[in-house]
PDB file of C-alpha atoms and ligand atoms in Angstrom:
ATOM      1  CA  UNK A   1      21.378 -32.945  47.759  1.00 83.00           C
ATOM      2  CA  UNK A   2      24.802 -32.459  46.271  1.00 93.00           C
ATOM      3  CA  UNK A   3      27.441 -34.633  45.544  1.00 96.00           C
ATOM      4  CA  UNK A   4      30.614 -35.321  47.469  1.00 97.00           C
ATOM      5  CA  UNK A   5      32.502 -34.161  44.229  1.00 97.00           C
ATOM      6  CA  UNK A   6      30.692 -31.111  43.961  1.00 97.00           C
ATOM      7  CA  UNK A   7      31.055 -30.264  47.475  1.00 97.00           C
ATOM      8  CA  UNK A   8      34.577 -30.596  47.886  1.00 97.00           C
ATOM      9  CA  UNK A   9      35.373 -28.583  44.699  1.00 97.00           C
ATOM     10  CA  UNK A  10      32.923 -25.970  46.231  1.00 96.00           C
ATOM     11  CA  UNK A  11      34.376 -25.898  49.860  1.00 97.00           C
ATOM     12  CA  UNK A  12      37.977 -25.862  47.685  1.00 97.00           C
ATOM     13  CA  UNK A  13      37.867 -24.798  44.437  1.00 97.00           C
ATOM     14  CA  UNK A  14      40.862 -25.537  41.889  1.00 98.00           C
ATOM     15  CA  UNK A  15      42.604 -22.641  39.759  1.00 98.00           C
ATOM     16  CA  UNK A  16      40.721 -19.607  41.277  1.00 98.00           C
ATOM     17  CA  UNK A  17      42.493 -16.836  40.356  1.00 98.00           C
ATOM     18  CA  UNK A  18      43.899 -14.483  37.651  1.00 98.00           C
ATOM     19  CA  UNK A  19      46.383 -15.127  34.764  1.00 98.00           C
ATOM     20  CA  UNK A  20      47.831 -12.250  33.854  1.00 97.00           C
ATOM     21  CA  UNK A  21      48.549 -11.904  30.086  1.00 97.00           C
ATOM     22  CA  UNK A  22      46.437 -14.867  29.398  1.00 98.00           C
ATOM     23  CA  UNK A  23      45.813 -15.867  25.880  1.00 98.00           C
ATOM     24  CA  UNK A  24      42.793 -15.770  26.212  1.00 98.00           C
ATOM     25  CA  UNK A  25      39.904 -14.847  28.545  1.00 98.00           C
ATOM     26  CA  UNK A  26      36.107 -14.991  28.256  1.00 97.00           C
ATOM     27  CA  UNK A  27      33.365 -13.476  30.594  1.00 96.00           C
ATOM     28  CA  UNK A  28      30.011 -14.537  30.334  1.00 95.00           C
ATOM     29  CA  UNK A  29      26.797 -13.655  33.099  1.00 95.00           C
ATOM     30  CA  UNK A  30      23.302 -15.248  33.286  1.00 92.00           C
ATOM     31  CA  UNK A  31      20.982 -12.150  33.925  1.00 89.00           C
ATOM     32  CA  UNK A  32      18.447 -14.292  35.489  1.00 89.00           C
ATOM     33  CA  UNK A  33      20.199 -15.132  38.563  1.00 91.00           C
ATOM     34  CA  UNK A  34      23.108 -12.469  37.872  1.00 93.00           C
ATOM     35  CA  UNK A  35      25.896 -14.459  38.465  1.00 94.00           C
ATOM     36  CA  UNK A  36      29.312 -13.728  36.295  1.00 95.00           C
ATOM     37  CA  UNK A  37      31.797 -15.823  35.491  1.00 95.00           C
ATOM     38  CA  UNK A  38      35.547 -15.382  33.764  1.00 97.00           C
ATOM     39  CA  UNK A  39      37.931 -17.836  32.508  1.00 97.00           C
ATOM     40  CA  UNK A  40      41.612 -17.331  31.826  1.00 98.00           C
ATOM     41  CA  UNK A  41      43.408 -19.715  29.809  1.00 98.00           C
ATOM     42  CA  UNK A  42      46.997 -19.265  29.012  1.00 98.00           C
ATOM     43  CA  UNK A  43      47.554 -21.794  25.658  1.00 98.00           C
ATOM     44  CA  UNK A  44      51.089 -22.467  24.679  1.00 97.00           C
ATOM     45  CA  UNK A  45      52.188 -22.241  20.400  1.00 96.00           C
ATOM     46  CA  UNK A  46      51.265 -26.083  20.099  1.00 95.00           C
ATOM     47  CA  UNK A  47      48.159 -25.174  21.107  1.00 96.00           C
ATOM     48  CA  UNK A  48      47.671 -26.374  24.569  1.00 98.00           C
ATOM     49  CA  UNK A  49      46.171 -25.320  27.675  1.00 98.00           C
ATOM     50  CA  UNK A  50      48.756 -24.570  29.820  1.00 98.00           C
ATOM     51  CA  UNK A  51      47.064 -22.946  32.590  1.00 98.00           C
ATOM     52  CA  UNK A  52      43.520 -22.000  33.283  1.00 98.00           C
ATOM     53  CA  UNK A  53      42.299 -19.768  36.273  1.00 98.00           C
ATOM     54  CA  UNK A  54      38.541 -18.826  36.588  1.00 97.00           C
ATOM     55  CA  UNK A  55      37.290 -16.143  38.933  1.00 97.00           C
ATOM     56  CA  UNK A  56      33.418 -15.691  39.762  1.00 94.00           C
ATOM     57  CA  UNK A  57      30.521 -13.931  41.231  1.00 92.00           C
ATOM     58  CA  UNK A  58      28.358 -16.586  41.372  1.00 91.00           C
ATOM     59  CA  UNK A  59      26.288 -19.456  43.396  1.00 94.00           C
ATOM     60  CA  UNK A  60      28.016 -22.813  44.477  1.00 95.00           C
ATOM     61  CA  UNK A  61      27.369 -24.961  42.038  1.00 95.00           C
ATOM     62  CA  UNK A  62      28.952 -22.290  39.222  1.00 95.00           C
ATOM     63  CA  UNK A  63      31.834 -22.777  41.474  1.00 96.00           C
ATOM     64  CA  UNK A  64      31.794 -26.181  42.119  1.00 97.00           C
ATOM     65  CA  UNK A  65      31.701 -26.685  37.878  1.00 96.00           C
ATOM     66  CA  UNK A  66      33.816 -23.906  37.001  1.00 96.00           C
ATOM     67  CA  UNK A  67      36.362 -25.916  39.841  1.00 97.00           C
ATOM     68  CA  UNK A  68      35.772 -29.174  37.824  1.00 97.00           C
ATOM     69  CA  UNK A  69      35.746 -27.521  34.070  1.00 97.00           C
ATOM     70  CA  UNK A  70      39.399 -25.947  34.463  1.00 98.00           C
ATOM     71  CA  UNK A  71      40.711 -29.506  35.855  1.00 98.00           C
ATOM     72  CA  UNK A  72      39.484 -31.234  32.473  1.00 97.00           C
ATOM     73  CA  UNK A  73      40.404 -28.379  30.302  1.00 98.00           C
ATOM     74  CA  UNK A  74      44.071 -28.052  31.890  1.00 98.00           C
ATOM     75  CA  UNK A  75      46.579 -29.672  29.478  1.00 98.00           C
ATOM     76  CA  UNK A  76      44.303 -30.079  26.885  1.00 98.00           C
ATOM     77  CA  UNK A  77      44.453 -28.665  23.176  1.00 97.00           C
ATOM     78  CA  UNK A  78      42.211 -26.432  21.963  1.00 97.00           C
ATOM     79  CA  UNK A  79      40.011 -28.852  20.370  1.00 96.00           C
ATOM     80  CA  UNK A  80      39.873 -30.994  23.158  1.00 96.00           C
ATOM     81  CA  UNK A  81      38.987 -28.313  25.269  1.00 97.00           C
ATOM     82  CA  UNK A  82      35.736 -27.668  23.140  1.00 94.00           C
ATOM     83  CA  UNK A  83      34.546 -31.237  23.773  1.00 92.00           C
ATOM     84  CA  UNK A  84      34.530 -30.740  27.392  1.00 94.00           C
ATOM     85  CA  UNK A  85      30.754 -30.111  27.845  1.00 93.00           C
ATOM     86  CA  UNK A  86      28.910 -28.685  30.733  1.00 92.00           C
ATOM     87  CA  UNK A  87      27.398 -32.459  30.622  1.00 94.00           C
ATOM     88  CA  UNK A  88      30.706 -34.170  31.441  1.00 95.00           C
ATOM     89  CA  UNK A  89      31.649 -31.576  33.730  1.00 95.00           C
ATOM     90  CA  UNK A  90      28.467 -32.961  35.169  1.00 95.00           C
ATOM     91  CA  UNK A  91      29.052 -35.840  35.373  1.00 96.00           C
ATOM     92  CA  UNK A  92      32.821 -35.415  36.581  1.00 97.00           C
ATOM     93  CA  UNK A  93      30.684 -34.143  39.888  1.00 97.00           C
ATOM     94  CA  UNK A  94      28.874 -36.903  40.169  1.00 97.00           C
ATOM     95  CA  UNK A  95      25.576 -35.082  38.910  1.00 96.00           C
ATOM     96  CA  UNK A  96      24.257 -31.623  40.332  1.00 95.00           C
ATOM     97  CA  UNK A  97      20.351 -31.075  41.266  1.00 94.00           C
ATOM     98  CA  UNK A  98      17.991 -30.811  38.233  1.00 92.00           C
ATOM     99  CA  UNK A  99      17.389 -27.005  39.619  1.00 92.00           C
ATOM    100  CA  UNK A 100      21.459 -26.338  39.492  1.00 93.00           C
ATOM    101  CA  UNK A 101      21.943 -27.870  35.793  1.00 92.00           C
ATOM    102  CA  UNK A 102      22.151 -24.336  34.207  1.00 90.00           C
ATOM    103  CA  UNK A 103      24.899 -23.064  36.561  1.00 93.00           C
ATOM    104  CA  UNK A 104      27.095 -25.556  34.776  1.00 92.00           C
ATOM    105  CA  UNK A 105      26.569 -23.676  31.383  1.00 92.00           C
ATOM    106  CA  UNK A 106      28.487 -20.553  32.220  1.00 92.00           C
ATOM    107  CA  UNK A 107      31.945 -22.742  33.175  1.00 91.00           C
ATOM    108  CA  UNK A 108      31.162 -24.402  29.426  1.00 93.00           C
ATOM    109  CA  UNK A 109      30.568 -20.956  27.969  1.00 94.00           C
ATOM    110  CA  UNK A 110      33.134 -19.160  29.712  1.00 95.00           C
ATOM    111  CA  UNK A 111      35.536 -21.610  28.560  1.00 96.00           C
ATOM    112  CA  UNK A 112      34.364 -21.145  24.729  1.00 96.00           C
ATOM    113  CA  UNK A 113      34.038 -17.302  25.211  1.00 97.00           C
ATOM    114  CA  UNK A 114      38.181 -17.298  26.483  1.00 98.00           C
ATOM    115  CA  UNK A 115      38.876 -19.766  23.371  1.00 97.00           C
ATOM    116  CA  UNK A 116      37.146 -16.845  20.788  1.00 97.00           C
ATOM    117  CA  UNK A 117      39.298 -14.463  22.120  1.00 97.00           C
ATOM    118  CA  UNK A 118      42.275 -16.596  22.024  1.00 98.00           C
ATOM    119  CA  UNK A 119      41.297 -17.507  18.319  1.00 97.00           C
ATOM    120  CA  UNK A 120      40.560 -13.860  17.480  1.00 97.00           C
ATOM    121  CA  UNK A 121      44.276 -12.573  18.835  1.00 97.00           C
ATOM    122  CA  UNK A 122      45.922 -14.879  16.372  1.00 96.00           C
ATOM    123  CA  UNK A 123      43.648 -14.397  13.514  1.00 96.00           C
ATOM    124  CA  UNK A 124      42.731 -18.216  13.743  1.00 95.00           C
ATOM    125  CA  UNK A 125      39.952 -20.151  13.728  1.00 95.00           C
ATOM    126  CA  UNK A 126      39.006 -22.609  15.480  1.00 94.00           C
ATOM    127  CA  UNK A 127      36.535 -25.403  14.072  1.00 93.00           C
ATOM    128  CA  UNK A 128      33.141 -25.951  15.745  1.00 94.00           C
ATOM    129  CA  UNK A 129      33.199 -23.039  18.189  1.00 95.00           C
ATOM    130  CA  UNK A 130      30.559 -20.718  17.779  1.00 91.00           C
ATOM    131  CA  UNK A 131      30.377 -17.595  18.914  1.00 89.00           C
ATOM    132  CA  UNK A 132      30.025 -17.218  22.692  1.00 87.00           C
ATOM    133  CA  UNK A 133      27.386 -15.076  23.598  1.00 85.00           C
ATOM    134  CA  UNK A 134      27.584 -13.009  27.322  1.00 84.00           C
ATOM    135  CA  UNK A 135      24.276 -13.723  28.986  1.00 88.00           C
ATOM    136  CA  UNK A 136      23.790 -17.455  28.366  1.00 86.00           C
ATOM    137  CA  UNK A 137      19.829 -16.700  29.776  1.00 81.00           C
ATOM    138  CA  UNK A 138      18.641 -18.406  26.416  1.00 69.00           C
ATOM    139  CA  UNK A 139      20.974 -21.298  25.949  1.00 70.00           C
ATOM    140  CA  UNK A 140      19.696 -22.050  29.266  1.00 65.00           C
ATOM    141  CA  UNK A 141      16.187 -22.646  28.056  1.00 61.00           C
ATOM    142  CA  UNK A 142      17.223 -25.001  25.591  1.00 62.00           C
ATOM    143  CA  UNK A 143      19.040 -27.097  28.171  1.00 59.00           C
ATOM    144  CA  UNK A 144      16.021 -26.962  30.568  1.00 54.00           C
ATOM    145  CA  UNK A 145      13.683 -28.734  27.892  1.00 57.00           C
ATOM    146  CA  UNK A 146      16.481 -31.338  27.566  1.00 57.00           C
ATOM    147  CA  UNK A 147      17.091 -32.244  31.488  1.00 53.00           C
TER     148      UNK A 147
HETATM  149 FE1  FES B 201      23.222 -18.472  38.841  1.00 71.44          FE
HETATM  150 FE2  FES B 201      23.851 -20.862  39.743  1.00 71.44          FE
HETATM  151  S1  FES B 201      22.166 -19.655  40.314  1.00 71.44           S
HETATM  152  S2  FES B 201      24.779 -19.748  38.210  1.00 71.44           S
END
């Protein structure tokens, strides 16, 4: 039912952990299934992601994703960060189970919710990121009609 991918990055997750001091760091929950997730990201003054750590209270595949989300974000700029979707993070894994899709979402929105407050610290702002909200509930119902 799962991939090898996601497996492995459940059974041994990547960058779990805290950052202390981090640039930036985002929480977001889904109050359906009541998982919680929070990103760190710690971005250097070019921009960049020089660390990420994630910590969460949630089911495997939020883990597995979150696991996968803070390799492709690591090194990254800012922008580039933003284009990593919960759709490539999918398909980084190899796919997840139709049921699992929405677990993905809170790595992607975690990820944007640590980037606001990294762009609100510095008074910046950074182009195409919207507003994170904290129980991503709805967004998932927008993704459901589209898998
Ligand atoms: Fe809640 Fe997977 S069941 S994130």
């Amino acid at each position: 039912m799962y991939s090898e991918k996601v497996m492995d990055h459940f059974n041994h997750p990547r960058n779990v952990g805290e950052i202390e001091n981090a640039s930036g760091v985002g929480t977001v929950g889904n109050a359906k299934c009541g998982d919680i997730m929070r990103m760190y990201l710690d971005i250097d003054d070019e921009g960049r992601i020089q660390d990420v750590k994630f910590k969460t209270f949630g089911c495997g595949a939020a883990v597995a994703t979150s696991s996968m989300a803070t390799e492709l974000v690591k090194g990254k700029t800012v922008q580039e960060a933003l284009a990593v979707t919960n759709k490539a993070v999918m398909e980084a894994l190899d796919g997840l189970p139709p049921v699992k899709v929405h677990c993905s979402l809170l790595a992607e929105e975690a990820i944007h919710a640590a980037l606001w407050d990294y762009a609100e610290k510095n008074g910046i702002t950074i182009e195409g990121l919207e507003r994170p909200v904290s129980d991503i509930g709805e967004k998932e119902e927008e993704v459901e009609e589209e898998y």
